CSV table of C-alpha atoms and ligand atoms in Angstrom, one decimal:
chain,number,residue,atom,x,y,z
A,19,UNK,CA,109.9,-130.7,6.4
A,20,UNK,CA,109.4,-134.4,6.7
A,21,UNK,CA,109.4,-136.5,3.5
A,22,UNK,CA,105.9,-137.3,2.2
A,23,UNK,CA,104.6,-140.7,3.2
A,24,UNK,CA,102.4,-142.5,0.7
A,25,UNK,CA,100.3,-145.6,1.1
A,26,UNK,CA,98.4,-147.9,-1.3
A,27,UNK,CA,95.0,-146.7,-2.6
A,28,UNK,CA,92.9,-149.3,-0.8
A,29,UNK,CA,89.5,-147.7,-0.6
A,30,UNK,CA,88.9,-147.3,-4.3
A,31,UNK,CA,86.3,-149.6,-6.0
A,32,UNK,CA,85.9,-150.0,-9.8
A,33,UNK,CA,82.5,-151.1,-11.1
A,34,UNK,CA,81.6,-153.0,-14.3
A,35,UNK,CA,80.3,-150.5,-17.0
A,36,UNK,CA,76.7,-151.6,-16.5
A,37,UNK,CA,76.9,-151.3,-12.8
A,38,UNK,CA,78.7,-148.0,-13.2
A,39,UNK,CA,75.9,-146.6,-15.4
A,40,UNK,CA,73.3,-147.9,-13.0
A,41,UNK,CA,75.0,-146.3,-10.0
A,42,UNK,CA,75.5,-143.0,-11.7
A,43,UNK,CA,71.9,-142.8,-12.8
A,44,UNK,CA,70.6,-144.0,-9.4
A,45,UNK,CA,72.6,-141.3,-7.6
A,46,UNK,CA,71.2,-138.7,-9.9
A,47,UNK,CA,67.6,-140.0,-9.4
A,48,UNK,CA,68.2,-139.8,-5.7
A,49,UNK,CA,69.7,-136.4,-5.4
A,50,UNK,CA,67.3,-134.8,-7.8
A,51,UNK,CA,64.6,-135.4,-5.1
A,52,UNK,CA,66.4,-133.1,-2.7
A,53,UNK,CA,64.6,-129.8,-2.0
A,54,UNK,CA,65.6,-126.9,0.1
A,55,UNK,CA,62.8,-126.7,2.7
A,56,UNK,CA,61.8,-123.8,4.8
A,57,UNK,CA,59.0,-125.5,6.8
A,58,UNK,CA,60.5,-127.7,9.5
A,59,UNK,CA,59.0,-130.1,12.0
A,60,UNK,CA,60.3,-130.0,15.6
A,61,UNK,CA,60.7,-133.7,15.6
A,62,UNK,CA,64.0,-134.8,17.2
A,63,UNK,CA,66.8,-136.1,15.1
A,64,UNK,CA,69.4,-138.5,16.5
A,65,UNK,CA,72.6,-136.7,17.2
A,66,UNK,CA,74.7,-139.6,15.8
A,67,UNK,CA,73.1,-138.9,12.4
A,68,UNK,CA,74.3,-135.3,12.5
A,69,UNK,CA,77.7,-136.5,13.6
A,70,UNK,CA,78.0,-138.9,10.8
A,71,UNK,CA,76.8,-136.3,8.2
A,72,UNK,CA,79.5,-133.9,9.5
A,73,UNK,CA,82.1,-136.7,9.4
A,74,UNK,CA,81.1,-137.3,5.7
A,75,UNK,CA,81.5,-133.6,5.0
A,76,UNK,CA,84.9,-133.7,6.7
A,77,UNK,CA,86.1,-136.2,4.1
A,78,UNK,CA,86.0,-133.4,1.5
A,79,UNK,CA,89.1,-132.4,-0.5
A,80,UNK,CA,90.7,-129.2,0.7
A,81,UNK,CA,93.6,-127.0,-0.3
A,82,UNK,CA,96.8,-128.7,0.9
A,83,UNK,CA,94.5,-130.8,3.1
A,84,UNK,CA,94.2,-128.0,5.6
A,85,UNK,CA,90.5,-128.9,6.2
A,86,UNK,CA,89.7,-125.2,6.9
A,87,UNK,CA,86.2,-125.7,8.3
A,88,UNK,CA,84.5,-125.7,11.7
A,89,UNK,CA,80.9,-127.1,12.0
A,90,UNK,CA,79.2,-125.5,15.1
A,91,UNK,CA,76.2,-127.7,15.9
A,92,UNK,CA,73.4,-126.0,17.8
A,93,UNK,CA,70.5,-127.8,19.4
A,94,UNK,CA,70.2,-125.7,22.6
A,95,UNK,CA,66.9,-123.8,22.3
A,96,UNK,CA,68.3,-120.7,24.1
A,97,UNK,CA,71.1,-120.4,21.6
A,98,UNK,CA,68.8,-121.0,18.7
A,99,UNK,CA,66.6,-118.2,20.0
A,100,UNK,CA,69.5,-115.8,20.1
A,101,UNK,CA,70.5,-116.7,16.6
A,102,UNK,CA,66.9,-116.2,15.4
A,103,UNK,CA,66.7,-112.7,16.9
A,104,UNK,CA,70.1,-111.7,15.4
A,105,UNK,CA,69.4,-113.2,12.0
A,106,UNK,CA,65.9,-111.7,11.7
A,107,UNK,CA,67.4,-108.3,12.6
A,108,UNK,CA,69.8,-108.6,9.7
A,109,UNK,CA,67.1,-109.9,7.4
A,110,UNK,CA,64.7,-107.1,8.2
A,111,UNK,CA,67.5,-104.6,7.1
A,112,UNK,CA,68.2,-106.7,4.0
A,113,UNK,CA,64.6,-106.9,2.8
A,114,UNK,CA,63.7,-103.3,3.8
A,115,UNK,CA,66.8,-101.5,2.5
A,116,UNK,CA,70.0,-103.3,1.9
A,117,UNK,CA,68.8,-105.6,-1.0
A,118,UNK,CA,68.8,-104.0,-4.4
A,119,UNK,CA,65.4,-104.4,-6.3
A,120,UNK,CA,67.1,-106.8,-8.7
A,121,UNK,CA,68.0,-109.1,-5.9
A,122,UNK,CA,64.5,-108.9,-4.4
A,123,UNK,CA,63.0,-109.7,-7.8
A,124,UNK,CA,65.3,-112.8,-8.0
A,125,UNK,CA,64.0,-114.0,-4.6
A,126,UNK,CA,60.4,-113.4,-5.5
A,127,UNK,CA,59.7,-116.9,-6.8
A,128,UNK,CA,61.1,-118.4,-3.5
A,129,UNK,CA,58.7,-116.4,-1.4
A,130,UNK,CA,61.3,-115.7,1.3
A,131,UNK,CA,60.9,-112.9,3.9
A,132,UNK,CA,62.6,-111.7,7.1
A,133,UNK,CA,60.8,-114.1,9.4
A,134,UNK,CA,62.9,-117.1,10.2
A,135,UNK,CA,60.8,-119.3,12.6
A,136,UNK,CA,62.6,-122.4,11.3
A,137,UNK,CA,65.7,-121.3,13.2
A,138,UNK,CA,63.9,-122.2,16.4
A,139,UNK,CA,61.7,-125.0,15.1
A,140,UNK,CA,64.3,-127.2,13.4
A,141,UNK,CA,66.2,-129.6,15.8
A,142,UNK,CA,69.6,-128.7,14.5
A,143,UNK,CA,71.4,-125.7,13.1
A,144,UNK,CA,74.9,-126.3,11.7
A,145,UNK,CA,76.8,-123.0,11.5
A,146,UNK,CA,79.7,-123.6,9.1
A,147,UNK,CA,82.8,-121.4,9.5
A,148,UNK,CA,85.7,-120.9,7.1
A,149,UNK,CA,89.0,-120.8,8.9
A,150,UNK,CA,90.7,-118.0,6.9
A,151,UNK,CA,94.0,-119.2,8.5
A,152,UNK,CA,94.8,-121.9,11.0
A,153,UNK,CA,96.3,-121.3,14.5
A,154,UNK,CA,98.8,-123.8,16.0
A,155,UNK,CA,98.8,-124.7,19.7
A,156,UNK,CA,101.6,-122.1,20.1
A,157,UNK,CA,99.4,-119.4,18.6
A,158,UNK,CA,101.3,-119.3,15.3
A,159,UNK,CA,99.3,-118.6,12.1
A,160,UNK,CA,99.1,-121.3,9.4
A,161,UNK,CA,98.2,-120.4,5.9
A,162,UNK,CA,95.1,-121.9,4.4
A,163,UNK,CA,94.7,-122.4,0.6
A,164,UNK,CA,91.4,-122.1,-1.3
A,165,UNK,CA,89.6,-121.9,2.0
A,166,UNK,CA,86.3,-120.8,0.5
A,167,UNK,CA,86.3,-123.4,-2.3
A,168,UNK,CA,87.2,-126.1,0.3
A,169,UNK,CA,84.4,-125.2,2.6
A,170,UNK,CA,82.0,-124.9,-0.3
A,171,UNK,CA,82.8,-128.4,-1.3
A,172,UNK,CA,82.5,-129.7,2.2
A,173,UNK,CA,79.1,-128.0,2.6
A,174,UNK,CA,77.9,-129.6,-0.6
A,175,UNK,CA,78.9,-133.0,0.8
A,176,UNK,CA,77.1,-132.2,4.1
A,177,UNK,CA,73.9,-131.2,2.2
A,178,UNK,CA,74.1,-134.5,0.2
A,179,UNK,CA,74.7,-136.5,3.4
A,180,UNK,CA,71.7,-134.9,5.2
A,181,UNK,CA,69.5,-135.7,2.2
A,182,UNK,CA,70.9,-139.3,2.1
A,183,UNK,CA,69.9,-139.7,5.7
A,184,UNK,CA,66.3,-138.8,4.9
A,185,UNK,CA,66.4,-135.3,6.4
A,186,UNK,CA,66.0,-131.9,4.8
A,187,UNK,CA,68.1,-128.8,5.0
A,188,UNK,CA,68.0,-125.1,4.3
A,189,UNK,CA,71.0,-123.1,3.2
A,190,UNK,CA,70.4,-119.9,5.1
A,191,UNK,CA,72.7,-117.0,4.6
A,192,UNK,CA,71.8,-114.1,6.9
A,193,UNK,CA,74.1,-111.3,5.9
A,194,UNK,CA,76.3,-110.1,7.5
A,195,UNK,CA,76.6,-113.2,9.8
A,196,UNK,CA,79.4,-112.1,12.1
A,197,UNK,CA,76.9,-112.3,15.0
A,198,UNK,CA,77.4,-116.1,14.8
A,199,UNK,CA,81.0,-115.6,16.1
A,200,UNK,CA,79.7,-113.8,19.2
A,201,UNK,CA,76.8,-116.1,19.9
A,202,UNK,CA,78.8,-119.3,19.3
A,203,UNK,CA,82.1,-118.1,20.7
A,204,UNK,CA,84.1,-118.7,17.6
A,205,UNK,CA,87.6,-117.0,17.2
A,206,UNK,CA,88.4,-114.2,14.7
A,207,UNK,CA,90.1,-116.5,12.2
A,208,UNK,CA,86.8,-118.2,11.6
A,209,UNK,CA,84.3,-116.5,9.2
A,210,UNK,CA,80.7,-117.6,9.1
A,211,UNK,CA,80.0,-119.3,5.7
A,212,UNK,CA,76.5,-120.6,6.0
A,213,UNK,CA,73.9,-121.6,8.5
A,214,UNK,CA,72.5,-125.0,7.6
A,215,UNK,CA,69.1,-125.7,9.1
A,216,UNK,CA,68.5,-129.4,9.4
A,217,UNK,CA,65.6,-131.6,10.4
A,218,UNK,CA,62.4,-133.3,9.2
A,219,UNK,CA,60.1,-131.3,6.9
A,220,UNK,CA,56.8,-130.1,8.5
A,221,UNK,CA,53.9,-132.4,7.4
A,222,UNK,CA,52.4,-129.6,5.4
A,223,UNK,CA,55.7,-128.3,4.0
A,224,UNK,CA,55.4,-126.4,0.8
A,225,UNK,CA,58.3,-125.7,-1.6
A,226,UNK,CA,58.5,-123.2,-4.5
A,227,UNK,CA,57.7,-124.6,-7.9
A,228,UNK,CA,61.0,-124.1,-9.5
A,229,UNK,CA,63.1,-126.2,-12.0
A,230,UNK,CA,66.7,-127.1,-12.4
A,231,UNK,CA,68.5,-126.3,-15.6
A,232,UNK,CA,68.9,-129.2,-18.1
A,233,UNK,CA,72.2,-130.9,-19.0
A,234,UNK,CA,72.7,-128.9,-22.1
A,235,UNK,CA,72.2,-125.6,-20.2
A,236,UNK,CA,74.8,-126.5,-17.6
A,237,UNK,CA,77.4,-128.5,-19.5
A,238,UNK,CA,79.5,-128.2,-22.6
A,239,UNK,CA,81.3,-131.2,-24.0
A,240,UNK,CA,84.4,-130.3,-25.9
B,327,LIG,N1,69.4,-114.2,3.2
B,327,LIG,C1,68.0,-113.8,2.9
B,327,LIG,C2,67.8,-113.6,1.4
B,327,LIG,C3,68.0,-114.8,0.5
B,327,LIG,C4,69.0,-114.8,-0.3
B,327,LIG,C5,69.2,-115.8,-1.3
B,327,LIG,I1,70.7,-115.6,-2.6
B,327,LIG,C6,68.3,-116.9,-1.3
B,327,LIG,O1,68.5,-117.9,-2.2
B,327,LIG,C7,67.3,-116.9,-0.4
B,327,LIG,C8,67.1,-115.9,0.5
B,327,LIG,C9,67.1,-114.9,3.5
B,327,LIG,O2,67.5,-115.9,3.9
B,327,LIG,O3,65.9,-114.7,3.4
């Protein structure tokens, strides 16, 4: 083990209290506009925007800084078509028999169903994988810590980055999603976490009329 090397904290910025309050409230006002969208436009999105959003996600904290994530970016229409076929197959099973009635009732307000045309319409799919363990160049396994939590945090940052860029996303979770390993050629130490659909909303996009919980419903101050 080499001794830890530290460096000065140079990137940090403190703001005057007024500026801090303004920034905190501006950020909230901005992210509260974010909606999960299921109606996508096929308009092209610059690849560099997707790359920057993924780099932003890659700055997320992770257990022992293992960065246990892989972002597989799909824009090839043939690959998107394969993913759609496989996802819809799982979704048909889910809606027809796998999902308990309670789950179907919970989904009712969202109006979701097994048809997932957005998988082909949207310009980008980002399949996010959790690396349950790492593998060195010599093929040795490296332990990952809090891999799920770490990938959840990175995914949240990716969703925020996509919103900040003026795009919309859909957190799609076909279950089970192992077919993503086959289609995308990912190794067995990688488990699909989420399929993030990214693009512009369709011009006539509709979203469910739902509300977020208020501060006193989600926070306690002790
Ligand atoms: N995976 C299914 C069902 C679904 C599940 C949850 I939890 C949602 O918030 C939305 C949908 C689907 O994508 O339709």
